[in-house]
Short mmCIF file of C-alpha atoms and ligand atoms in Angstrom, two decimals:
data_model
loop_
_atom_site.label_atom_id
_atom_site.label_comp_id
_atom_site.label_asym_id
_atom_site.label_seq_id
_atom_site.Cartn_x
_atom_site.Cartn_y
_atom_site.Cartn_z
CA UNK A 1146 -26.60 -4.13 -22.19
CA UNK A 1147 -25.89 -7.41 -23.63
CA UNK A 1148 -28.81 -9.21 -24.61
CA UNK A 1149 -27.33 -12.51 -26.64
CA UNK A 1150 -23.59 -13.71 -26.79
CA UNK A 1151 -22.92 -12.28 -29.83
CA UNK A 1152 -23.42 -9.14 -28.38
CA UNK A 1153 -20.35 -8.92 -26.68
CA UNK A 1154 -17.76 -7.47 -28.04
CA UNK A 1155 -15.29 -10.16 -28.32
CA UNK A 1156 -17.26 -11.65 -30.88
CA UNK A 1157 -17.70 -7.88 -32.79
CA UNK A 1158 -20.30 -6.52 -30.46
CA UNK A 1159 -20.15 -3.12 -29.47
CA UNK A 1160 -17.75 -2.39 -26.17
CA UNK A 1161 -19.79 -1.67 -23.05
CA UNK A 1162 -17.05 0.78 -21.90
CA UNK A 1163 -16.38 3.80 -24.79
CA UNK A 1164 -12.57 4.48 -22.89
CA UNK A 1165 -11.04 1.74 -21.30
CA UNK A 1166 -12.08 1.52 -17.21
CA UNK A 1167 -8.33 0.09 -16.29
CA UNK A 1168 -7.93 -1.56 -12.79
CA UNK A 1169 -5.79 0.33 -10.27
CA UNK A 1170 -5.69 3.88 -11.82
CA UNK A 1171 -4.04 6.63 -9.68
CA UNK A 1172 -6.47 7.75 -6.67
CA UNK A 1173 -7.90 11.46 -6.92
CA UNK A 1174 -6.04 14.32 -5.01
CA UNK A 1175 -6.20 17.48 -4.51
CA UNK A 1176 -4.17 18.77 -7.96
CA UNK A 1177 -3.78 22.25 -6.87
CA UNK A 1178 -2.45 21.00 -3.22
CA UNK A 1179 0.32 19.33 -5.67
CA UNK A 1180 1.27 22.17 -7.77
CA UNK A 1181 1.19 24.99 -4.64
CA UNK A 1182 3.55 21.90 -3.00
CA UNK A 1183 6.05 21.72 -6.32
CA UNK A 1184 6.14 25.59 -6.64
CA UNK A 1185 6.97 25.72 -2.87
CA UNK A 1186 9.58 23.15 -3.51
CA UNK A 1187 10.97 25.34 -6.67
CA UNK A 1188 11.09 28.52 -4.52
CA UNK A 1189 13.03 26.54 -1.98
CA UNK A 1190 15.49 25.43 -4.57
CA UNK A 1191 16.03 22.19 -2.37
CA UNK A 1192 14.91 19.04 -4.57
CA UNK A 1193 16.48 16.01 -3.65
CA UNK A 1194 18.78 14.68 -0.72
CA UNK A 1195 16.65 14.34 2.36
CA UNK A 1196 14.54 17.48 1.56
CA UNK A 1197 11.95 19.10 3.49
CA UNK A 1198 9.00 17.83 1.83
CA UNK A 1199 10.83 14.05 2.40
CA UNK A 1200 11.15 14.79 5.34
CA UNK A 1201 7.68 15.88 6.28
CA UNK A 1202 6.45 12.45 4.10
CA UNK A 1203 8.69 10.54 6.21
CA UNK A 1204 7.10 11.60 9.77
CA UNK A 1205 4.07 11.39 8.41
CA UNK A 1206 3.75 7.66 7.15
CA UNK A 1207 5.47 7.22 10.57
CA UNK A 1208 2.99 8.60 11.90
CA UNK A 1209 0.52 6.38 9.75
CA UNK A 1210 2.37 2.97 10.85
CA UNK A 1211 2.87 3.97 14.01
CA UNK A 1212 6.29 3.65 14.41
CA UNK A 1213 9.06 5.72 15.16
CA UNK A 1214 11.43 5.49 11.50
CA UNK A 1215 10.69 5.85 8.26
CA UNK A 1216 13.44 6.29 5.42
CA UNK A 1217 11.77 7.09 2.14
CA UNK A 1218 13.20 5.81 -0.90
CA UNK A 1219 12.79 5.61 -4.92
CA UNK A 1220 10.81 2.69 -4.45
CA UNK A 1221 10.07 -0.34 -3.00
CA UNK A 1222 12.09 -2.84 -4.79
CA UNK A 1223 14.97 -0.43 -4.34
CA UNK A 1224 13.64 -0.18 -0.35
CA UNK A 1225 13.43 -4.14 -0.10
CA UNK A 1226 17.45 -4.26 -1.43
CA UNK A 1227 18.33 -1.68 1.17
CA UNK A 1228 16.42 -3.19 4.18
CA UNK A 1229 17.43 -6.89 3.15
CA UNK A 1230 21.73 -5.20 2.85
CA UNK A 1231 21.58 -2.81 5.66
CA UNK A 1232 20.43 -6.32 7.64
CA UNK A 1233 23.20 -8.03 6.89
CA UNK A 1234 21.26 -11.28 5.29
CA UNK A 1235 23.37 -13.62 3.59
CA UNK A 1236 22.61 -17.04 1.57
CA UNK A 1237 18.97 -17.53 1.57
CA UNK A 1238 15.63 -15.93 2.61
CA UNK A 1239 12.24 -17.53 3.01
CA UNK A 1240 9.23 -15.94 1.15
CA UNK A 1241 6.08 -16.72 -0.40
CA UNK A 1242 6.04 -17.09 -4.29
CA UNK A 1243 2.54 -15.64 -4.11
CA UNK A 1244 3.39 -12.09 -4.81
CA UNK A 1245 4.73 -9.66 -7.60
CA UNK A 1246 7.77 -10.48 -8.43
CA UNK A 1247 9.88 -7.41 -7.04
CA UNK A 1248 9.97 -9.12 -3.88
CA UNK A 1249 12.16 -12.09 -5.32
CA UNK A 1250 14.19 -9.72 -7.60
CA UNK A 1251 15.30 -7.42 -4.89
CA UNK A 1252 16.89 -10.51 -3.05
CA UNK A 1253 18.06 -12.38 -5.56
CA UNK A 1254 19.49 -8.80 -7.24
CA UNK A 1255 21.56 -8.34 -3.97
CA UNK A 1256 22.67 -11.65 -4.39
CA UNK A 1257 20.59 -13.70 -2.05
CA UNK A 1258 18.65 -16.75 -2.83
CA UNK A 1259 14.56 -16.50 -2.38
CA UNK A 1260 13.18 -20.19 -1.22
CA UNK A 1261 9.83 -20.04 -1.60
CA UNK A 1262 7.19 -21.65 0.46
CA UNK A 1263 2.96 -22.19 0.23
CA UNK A 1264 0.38 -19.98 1.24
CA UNK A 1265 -1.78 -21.33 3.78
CA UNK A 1266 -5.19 -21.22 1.46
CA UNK A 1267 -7.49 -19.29 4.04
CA UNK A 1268 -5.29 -16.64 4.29
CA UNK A 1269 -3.73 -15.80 0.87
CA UNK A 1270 -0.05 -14.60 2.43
CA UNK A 1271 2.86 -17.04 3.47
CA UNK A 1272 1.91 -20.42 5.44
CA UNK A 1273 3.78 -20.17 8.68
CA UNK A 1274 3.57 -24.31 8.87
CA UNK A 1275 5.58 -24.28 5.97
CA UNK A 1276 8.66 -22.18 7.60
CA UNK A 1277 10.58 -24.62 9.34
CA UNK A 1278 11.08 -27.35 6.66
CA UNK A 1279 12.62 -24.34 4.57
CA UNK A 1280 14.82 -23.21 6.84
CA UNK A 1281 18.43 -24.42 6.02
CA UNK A 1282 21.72 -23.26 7.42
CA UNK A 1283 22.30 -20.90 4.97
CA UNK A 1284 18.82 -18.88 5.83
CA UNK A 1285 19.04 -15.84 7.13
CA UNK A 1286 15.34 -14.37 7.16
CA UNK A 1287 12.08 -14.45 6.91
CA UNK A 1288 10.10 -12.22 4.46
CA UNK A 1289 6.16 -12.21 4.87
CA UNK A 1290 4.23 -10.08 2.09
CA UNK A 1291 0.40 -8.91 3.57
CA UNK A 1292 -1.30 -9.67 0.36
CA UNK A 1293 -3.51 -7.36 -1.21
CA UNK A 1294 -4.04 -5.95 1.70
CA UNK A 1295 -4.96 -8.76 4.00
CA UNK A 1296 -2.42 -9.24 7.13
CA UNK A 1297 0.19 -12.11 7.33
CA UNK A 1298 -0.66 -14.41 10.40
CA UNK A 1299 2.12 -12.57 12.01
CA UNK A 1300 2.42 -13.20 15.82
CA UNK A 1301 2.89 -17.43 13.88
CA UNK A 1302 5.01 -16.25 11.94
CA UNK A 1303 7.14 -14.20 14.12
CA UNK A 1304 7.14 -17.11 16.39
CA UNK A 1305 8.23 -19.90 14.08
CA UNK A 1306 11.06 -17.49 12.64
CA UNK A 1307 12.42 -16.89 16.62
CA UNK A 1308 12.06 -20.64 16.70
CA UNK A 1309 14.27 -20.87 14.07
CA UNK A 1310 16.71 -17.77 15.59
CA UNK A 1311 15.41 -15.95 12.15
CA UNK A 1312 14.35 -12.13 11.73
CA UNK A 1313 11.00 -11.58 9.93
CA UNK A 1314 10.70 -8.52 7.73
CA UNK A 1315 7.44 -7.67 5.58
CA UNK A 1316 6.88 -6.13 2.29
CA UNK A 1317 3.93 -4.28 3.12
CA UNK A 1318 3.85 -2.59 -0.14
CA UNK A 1319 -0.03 -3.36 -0.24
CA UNK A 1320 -0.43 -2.75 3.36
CA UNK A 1321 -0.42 1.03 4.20
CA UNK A 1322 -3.43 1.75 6.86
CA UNK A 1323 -4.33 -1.94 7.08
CA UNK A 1324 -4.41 -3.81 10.64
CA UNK A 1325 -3.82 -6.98 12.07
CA UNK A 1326 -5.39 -7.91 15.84
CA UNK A 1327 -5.72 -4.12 15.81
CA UNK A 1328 -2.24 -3.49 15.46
CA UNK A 1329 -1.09 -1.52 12.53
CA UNK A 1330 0.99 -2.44 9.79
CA UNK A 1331 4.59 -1.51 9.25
CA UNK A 1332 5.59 -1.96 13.48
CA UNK A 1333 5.58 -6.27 12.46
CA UNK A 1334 8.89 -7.76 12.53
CA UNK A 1335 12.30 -5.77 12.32
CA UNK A 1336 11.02 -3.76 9.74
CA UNK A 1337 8.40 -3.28 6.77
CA UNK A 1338 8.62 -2.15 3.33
CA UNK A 1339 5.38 0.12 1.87
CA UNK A 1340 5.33 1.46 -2.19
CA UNK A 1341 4.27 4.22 -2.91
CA UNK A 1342 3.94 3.14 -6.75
CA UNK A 1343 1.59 4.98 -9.19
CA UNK A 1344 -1.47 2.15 -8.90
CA UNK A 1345 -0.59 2.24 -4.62
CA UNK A 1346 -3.33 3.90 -2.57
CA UNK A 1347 -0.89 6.33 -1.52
CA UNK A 1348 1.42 7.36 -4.81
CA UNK A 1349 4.27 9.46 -5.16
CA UNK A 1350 4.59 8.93 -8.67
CA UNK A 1351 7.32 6.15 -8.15
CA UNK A 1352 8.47 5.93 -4.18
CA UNK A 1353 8.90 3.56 -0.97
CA UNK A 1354 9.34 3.47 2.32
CA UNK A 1355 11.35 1.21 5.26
CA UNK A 1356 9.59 1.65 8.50
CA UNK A 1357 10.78 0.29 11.52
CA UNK A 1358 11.30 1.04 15.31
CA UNK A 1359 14.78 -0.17 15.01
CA UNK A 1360 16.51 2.84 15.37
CA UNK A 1361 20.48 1.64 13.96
CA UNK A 1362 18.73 -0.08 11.30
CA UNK A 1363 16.95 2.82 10.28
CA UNK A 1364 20.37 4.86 10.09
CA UNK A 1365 22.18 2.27 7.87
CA UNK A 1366 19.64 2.13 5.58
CA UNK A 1367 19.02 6.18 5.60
CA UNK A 1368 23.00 6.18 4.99
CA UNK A 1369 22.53 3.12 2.06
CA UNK A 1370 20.28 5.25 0.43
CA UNK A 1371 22.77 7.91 0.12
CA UNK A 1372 25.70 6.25 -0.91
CA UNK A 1373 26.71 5.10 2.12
CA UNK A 1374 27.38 8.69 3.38
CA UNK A 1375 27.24 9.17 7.18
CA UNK A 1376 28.90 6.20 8.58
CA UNK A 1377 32.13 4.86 7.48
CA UNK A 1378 32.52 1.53 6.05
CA UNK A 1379 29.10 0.79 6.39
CA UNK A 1380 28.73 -2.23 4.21
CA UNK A 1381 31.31 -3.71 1.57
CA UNK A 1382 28.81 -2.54 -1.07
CA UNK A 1383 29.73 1.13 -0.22
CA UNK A 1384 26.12 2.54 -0.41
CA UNK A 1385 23.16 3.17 -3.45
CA UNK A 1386 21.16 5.93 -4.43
CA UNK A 1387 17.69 4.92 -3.13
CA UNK A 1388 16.57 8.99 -2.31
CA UNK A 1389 13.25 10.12 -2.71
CA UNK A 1390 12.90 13.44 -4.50
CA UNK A 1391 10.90 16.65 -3.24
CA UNK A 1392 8.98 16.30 -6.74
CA UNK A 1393 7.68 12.71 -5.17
CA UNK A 1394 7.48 13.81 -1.65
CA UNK A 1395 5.05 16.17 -2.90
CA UNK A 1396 2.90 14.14 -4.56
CA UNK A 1397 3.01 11.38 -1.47
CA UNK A 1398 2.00 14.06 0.94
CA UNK A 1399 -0.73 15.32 -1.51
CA UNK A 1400 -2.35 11.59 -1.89
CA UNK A 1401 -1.77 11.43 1.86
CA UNK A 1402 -3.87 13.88 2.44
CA UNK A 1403 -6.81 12.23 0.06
CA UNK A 1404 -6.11 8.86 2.00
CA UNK A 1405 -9.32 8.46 4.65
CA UNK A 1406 -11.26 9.69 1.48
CA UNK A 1407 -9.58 6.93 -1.18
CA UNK A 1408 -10.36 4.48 1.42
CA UNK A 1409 -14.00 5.56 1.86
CA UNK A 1410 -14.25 5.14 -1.82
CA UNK A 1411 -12.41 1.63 -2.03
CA UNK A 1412 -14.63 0.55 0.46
CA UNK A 1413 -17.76 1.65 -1.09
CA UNK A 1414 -16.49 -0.04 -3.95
CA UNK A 1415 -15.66 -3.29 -2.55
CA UNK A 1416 -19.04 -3.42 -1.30
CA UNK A 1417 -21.18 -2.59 -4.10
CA UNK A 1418 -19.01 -5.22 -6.07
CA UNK A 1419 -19.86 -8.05 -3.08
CA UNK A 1420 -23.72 -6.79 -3.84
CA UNK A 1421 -23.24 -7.55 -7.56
CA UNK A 1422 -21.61 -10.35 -6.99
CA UNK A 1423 -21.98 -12.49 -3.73
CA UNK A 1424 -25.25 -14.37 -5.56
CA UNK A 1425 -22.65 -15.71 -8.73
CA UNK A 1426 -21.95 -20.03 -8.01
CA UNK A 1427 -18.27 -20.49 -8.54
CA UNK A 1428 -16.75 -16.60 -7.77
CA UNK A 1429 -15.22 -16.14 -3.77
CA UNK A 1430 -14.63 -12.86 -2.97
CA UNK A 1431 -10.66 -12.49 -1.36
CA UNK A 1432 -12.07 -10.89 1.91
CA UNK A 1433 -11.26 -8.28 4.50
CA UNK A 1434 -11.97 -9.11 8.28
CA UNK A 1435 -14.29 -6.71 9.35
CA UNK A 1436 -13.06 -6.15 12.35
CA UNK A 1437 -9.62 -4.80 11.45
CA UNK A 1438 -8.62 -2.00 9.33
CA UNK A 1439 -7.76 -1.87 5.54
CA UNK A 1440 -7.43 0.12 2.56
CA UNK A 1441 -9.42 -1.64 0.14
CA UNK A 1442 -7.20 -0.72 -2.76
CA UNK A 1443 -7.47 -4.67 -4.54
CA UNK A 1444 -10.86 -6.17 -5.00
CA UNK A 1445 -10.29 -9.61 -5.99
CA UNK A 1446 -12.36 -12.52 -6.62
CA UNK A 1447 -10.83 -16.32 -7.25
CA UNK A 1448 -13.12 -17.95 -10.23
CA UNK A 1449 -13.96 -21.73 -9.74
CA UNK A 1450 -14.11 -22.65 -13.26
CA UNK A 1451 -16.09 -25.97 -11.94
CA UNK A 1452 -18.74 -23.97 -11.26
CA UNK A 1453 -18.40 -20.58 -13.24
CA UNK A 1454 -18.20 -22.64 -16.44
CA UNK A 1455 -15.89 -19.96 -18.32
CA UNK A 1456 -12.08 -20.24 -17.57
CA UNK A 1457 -10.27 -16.72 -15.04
CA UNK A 1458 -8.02 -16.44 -18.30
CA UNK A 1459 -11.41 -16.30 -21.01
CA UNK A 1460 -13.61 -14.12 -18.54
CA UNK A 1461 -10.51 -11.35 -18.85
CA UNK A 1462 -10.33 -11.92 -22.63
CA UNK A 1463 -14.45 -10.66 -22.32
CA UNK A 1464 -13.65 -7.63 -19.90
CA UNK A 1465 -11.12 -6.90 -21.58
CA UNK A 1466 -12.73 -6.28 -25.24
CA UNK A 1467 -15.04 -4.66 -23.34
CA UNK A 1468 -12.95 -2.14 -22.12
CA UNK A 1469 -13.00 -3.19 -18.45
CA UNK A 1470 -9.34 -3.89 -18.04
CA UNK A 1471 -9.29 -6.21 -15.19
CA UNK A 1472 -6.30 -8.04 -14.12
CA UNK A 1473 -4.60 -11.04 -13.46
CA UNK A 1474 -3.38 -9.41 -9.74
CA UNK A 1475 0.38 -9.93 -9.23
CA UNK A 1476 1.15 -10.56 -13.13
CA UNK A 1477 0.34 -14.13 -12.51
CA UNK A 1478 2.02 -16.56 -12.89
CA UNK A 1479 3.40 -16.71 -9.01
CA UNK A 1480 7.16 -16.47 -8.40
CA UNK A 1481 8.55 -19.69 -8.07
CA UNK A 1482 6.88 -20.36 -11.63
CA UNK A 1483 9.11 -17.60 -13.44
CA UNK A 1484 12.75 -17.30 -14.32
CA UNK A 1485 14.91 -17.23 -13.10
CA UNK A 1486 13.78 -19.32 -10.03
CA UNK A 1487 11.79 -22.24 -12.27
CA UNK A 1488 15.06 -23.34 -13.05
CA UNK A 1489 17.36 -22.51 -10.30
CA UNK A 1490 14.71 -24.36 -7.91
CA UNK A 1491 12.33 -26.39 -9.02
CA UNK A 1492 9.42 -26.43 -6.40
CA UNK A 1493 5.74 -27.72 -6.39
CA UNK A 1494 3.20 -24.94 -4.22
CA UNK A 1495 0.07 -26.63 -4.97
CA UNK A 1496 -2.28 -23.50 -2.86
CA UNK A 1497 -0.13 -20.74 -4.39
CA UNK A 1498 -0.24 -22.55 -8.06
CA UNK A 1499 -4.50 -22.75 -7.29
CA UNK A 1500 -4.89 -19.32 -6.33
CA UNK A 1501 -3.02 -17.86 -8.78
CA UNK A 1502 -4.32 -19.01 -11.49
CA UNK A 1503 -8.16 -18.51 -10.76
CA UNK A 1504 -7.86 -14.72 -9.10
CA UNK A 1505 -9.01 -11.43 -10.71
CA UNK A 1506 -8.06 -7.77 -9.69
CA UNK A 1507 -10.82 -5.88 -10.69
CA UNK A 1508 -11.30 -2.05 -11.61
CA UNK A 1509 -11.13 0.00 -8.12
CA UNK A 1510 -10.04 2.97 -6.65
CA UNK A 1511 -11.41 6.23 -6.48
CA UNK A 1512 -11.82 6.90 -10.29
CA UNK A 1513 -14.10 4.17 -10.59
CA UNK A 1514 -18.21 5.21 -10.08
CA UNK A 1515 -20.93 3.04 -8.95
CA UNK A 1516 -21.87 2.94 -12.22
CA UNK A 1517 -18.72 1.60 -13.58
CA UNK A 1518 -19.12 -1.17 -11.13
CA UNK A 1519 -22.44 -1.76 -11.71
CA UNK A 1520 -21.55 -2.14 -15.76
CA UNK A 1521 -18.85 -4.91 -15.04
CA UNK A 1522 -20.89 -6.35 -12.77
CA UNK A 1523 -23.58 -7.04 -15.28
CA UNK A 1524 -20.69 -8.12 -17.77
CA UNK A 1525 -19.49 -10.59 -15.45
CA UNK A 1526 -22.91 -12.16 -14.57
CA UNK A 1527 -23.88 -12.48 -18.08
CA UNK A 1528 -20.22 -13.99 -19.05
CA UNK A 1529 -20.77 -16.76 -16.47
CA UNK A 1530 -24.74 -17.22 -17.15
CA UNK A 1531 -24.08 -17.90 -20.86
CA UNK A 1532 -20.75 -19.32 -20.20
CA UNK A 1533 -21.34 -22.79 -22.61
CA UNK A 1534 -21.75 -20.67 -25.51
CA UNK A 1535 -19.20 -17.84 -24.59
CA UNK A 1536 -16.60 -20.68 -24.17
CA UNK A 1537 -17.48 -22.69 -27.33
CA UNK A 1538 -17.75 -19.98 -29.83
CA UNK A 1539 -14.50 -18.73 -28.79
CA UNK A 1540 -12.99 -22.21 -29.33
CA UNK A 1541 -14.67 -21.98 -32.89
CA UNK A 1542 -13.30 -18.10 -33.63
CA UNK A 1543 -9.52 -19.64 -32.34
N1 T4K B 2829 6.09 -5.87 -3.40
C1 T4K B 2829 4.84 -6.06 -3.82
C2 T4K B 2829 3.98 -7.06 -3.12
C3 T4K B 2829 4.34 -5.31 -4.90
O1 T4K B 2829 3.09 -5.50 -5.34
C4 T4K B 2829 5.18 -4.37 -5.51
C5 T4K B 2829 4.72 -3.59 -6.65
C6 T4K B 2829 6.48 -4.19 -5.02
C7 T4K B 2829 6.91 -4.97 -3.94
C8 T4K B 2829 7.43 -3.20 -5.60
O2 T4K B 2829 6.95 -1.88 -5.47
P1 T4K B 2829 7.57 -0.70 -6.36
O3 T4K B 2829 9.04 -0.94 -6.52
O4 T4K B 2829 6.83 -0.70 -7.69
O5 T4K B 2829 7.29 0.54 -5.55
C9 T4K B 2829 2.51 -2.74 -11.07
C10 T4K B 2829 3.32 -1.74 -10.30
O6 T4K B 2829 4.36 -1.18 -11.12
C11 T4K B 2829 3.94 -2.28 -9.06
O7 T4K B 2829 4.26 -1.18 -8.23
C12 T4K B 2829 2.97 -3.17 -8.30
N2 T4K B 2829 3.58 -3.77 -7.15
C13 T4K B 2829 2.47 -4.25 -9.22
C14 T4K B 2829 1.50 -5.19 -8.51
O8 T4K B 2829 1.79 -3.64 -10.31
P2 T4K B 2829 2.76 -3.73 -13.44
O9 T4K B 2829 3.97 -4.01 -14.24
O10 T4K B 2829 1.74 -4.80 -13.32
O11 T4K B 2829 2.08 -2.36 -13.88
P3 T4K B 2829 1.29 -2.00 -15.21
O12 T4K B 2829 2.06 -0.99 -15.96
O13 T4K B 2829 0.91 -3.26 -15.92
O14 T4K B 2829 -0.02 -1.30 -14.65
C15 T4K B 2829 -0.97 -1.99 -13.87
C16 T4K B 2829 -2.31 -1.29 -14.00
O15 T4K B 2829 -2.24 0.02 -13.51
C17 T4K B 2829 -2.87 -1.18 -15.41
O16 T4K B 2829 -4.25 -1.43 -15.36
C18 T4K B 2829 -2.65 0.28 -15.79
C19 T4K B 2829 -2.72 0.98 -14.46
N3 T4K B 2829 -1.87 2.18 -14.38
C20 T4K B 2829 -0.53 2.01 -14.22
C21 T4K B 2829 0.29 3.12 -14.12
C22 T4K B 2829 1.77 2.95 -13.94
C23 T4K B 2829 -2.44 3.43 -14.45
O17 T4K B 2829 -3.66 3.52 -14.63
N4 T4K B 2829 -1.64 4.53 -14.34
C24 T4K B 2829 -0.30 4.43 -14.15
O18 T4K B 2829 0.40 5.46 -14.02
O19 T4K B 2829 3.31 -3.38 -11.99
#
């Protein structure tokens, strides 16, 4: 326990945390589920190329979405080029800058253009006000990311775009398991994207998904993935390899089957944190409606340094020494404020540029104890309560 400011150790204190407690570790599953899973897949001698096991993780996150396709892939950014080719999109598509930055790269890798709108502040995900003054002739779609978790508006959304004669896809790469008016993600729009990253409350090591109910969609991007085997001429482009391996497939149907339980845990977490927490002037949690579903994998608090006294970027500098490796969530800064798109397109987002610089991932997911919390909790509290002298003896160690 810190007692006085010098306590802490980024001014030589001792850390609270011996081994760093790093924000979005791999959820717990059932190792021995795995390895009976990879021998299986040995013995079968069948490891890649629309395999059993992929094909047993495919109908089961279809299952999950509720939907009738899914077409696994390598990953998500690999997913979100396949999706955005196999629907034909040309010249520009409309996104929010507020998210991590594979969502940009995978259209502006396949050649399109990203124009990048606000957030609408209450929500945290893509303004659908903003829609229509982006839309230009060259647009072809609109892209909606549920961040962290929370939904998109999307019935706004999908209206403005049909306004507009635009199809709306979603990177749902945080989304898996969350709802929106009771309707589950990945059946929104033509089609959604989920990862299946390492730090993604359902990992295959590296992996992704589209889901969709559209079923010709679904079979030009199952024949993209595979170099454009299956139909002929199917895009100038030819075809990529975007497959999912068994090796992957097993591990995504192993943290499948820890998923209700990784949940339970992210929402125990996310509560005991809001406990800790909801009393300290100056720190919003980013908050889940109650009344849908979600999967809790991001807890994430925006710091009003007006009130907190001690700046987002200082208060990680003292978790941080500490050992509690929180994060700045989608490698701030947002997307329209990195290359290669700060020069391309110059553009002024004052809610996105707000949010992003004042939010915090902190250390979830079902590695992370009560105890943990508890711990960074207490670190946080006393960071803010002594935050005049934190901030002013770092300016005199700088
Ligand atoms: N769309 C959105 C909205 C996304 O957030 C993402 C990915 C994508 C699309 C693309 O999905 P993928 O193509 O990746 O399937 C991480 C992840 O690599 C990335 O998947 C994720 N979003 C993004 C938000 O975070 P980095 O570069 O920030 O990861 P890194 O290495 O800094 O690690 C983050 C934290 O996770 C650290 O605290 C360490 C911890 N960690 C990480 C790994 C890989 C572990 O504890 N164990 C691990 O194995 O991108």
């Amino acid at each position: 326990m810190k007692h006085v400011v010098a306590d802490l150790a980024l001014f030589g204190g001792r850390p609270a945390f011996l081994t760093p407690l790093h924000t979005n570790r791999p959820n717990r599953f059932d190792r021995a589920r795995l390895f009976d899973r990879l021998d299986w897949a040995l013995d079968n001698q069948w490891l890649s190329n629309g395999g059993p096991l992929v094909l047993e993780f495919e109908q089961r996150v279809a299952e999950l979405a509720g939907v009738e396709h899914c077409v696994a892939t390598c990953n998500a950014t690999v997913a979100l080029q396949l999706l955005m080719h196999g629907a034909d999109l040309s010249g520009e598509v409309i996104m929010p800058s507020l998210t991590f930055s594979a969502t940009a790269h995978a259209a502006r890798w396949i050649g399109l253009e990203p124009v990048f709108c606000d957030i609408d502040p209450a929500t945290g995900c893509i303004d659908p006000a903003a829609i229509a003054d982006a839309v230009t002739p060259q647009t072809s779609a609109v892209i909606g990311v549920h961040l962290w978790g929370r939904t998109c508006a999307v019935d706004e959304l999908e209206k403005v775009a049909a306004d507009n004669g635009l199809p709306v896809f979603f990177d749902a790469a945080h989304g898996i398991g969350c709802s929106s008016a009771g309707r589950t993600v990945g059946g929104f729009g033509a089609a959604e994207v989920f990862s299946f990253h390492a730090t993604k409350v359902v990992s295959a090591f590296e992996g992704g998904a589209v889901v969709t109910d559209d079923a010709r969609l679904a079979d030009r991007i199952r024949a993209l993935h595979n170099f454009g085997k299956g139909i002929d001429h199917v895009s100038d482009a030819g075809g990529t390899n975007g497959k999912m391996s068994e090796a992957a497939a097993a591990m995504g149907l192993t943290s499948l089957d820890a998923f209700d339980s990784s949940v339970r845990h992210n929402r125990a977490n996310y509560d005991a944190y809001r406990e800790e927490l909801d009393e300290v002037d100056g720190i919003t949690f980013f908050n889940h409606e109650t009344r849908e579903r979600n999967n809790f994998q991001y807890v994430i608090i925006e710091l009003d340094e007006a009130e907190t006294g001690i700046s987002r970027d200082l208060l990680l500098d003292v978790l941080k020494a500490e050992n509690a490796i929180a994060l700045t969530p989608i490698g701030s800064p947002a997307c329209h404020q990195l290359e290669p798109y700060r020069s391309r397109r110059p553009v002024r987002l004052p809610h996105t540029e707000k949010l992003v610089a004042g939010v915090i991932s902190l250390p979830s997911g079902s590695t992370v104890s009560r105890e943990d919390i508890r711990r960074v909790c207490a670190l946080i509290r006393f960071a803010v309560t002594h935050s005049t002298e934190v901030t002013s003896r770092r300016k005199d160690s700088q």
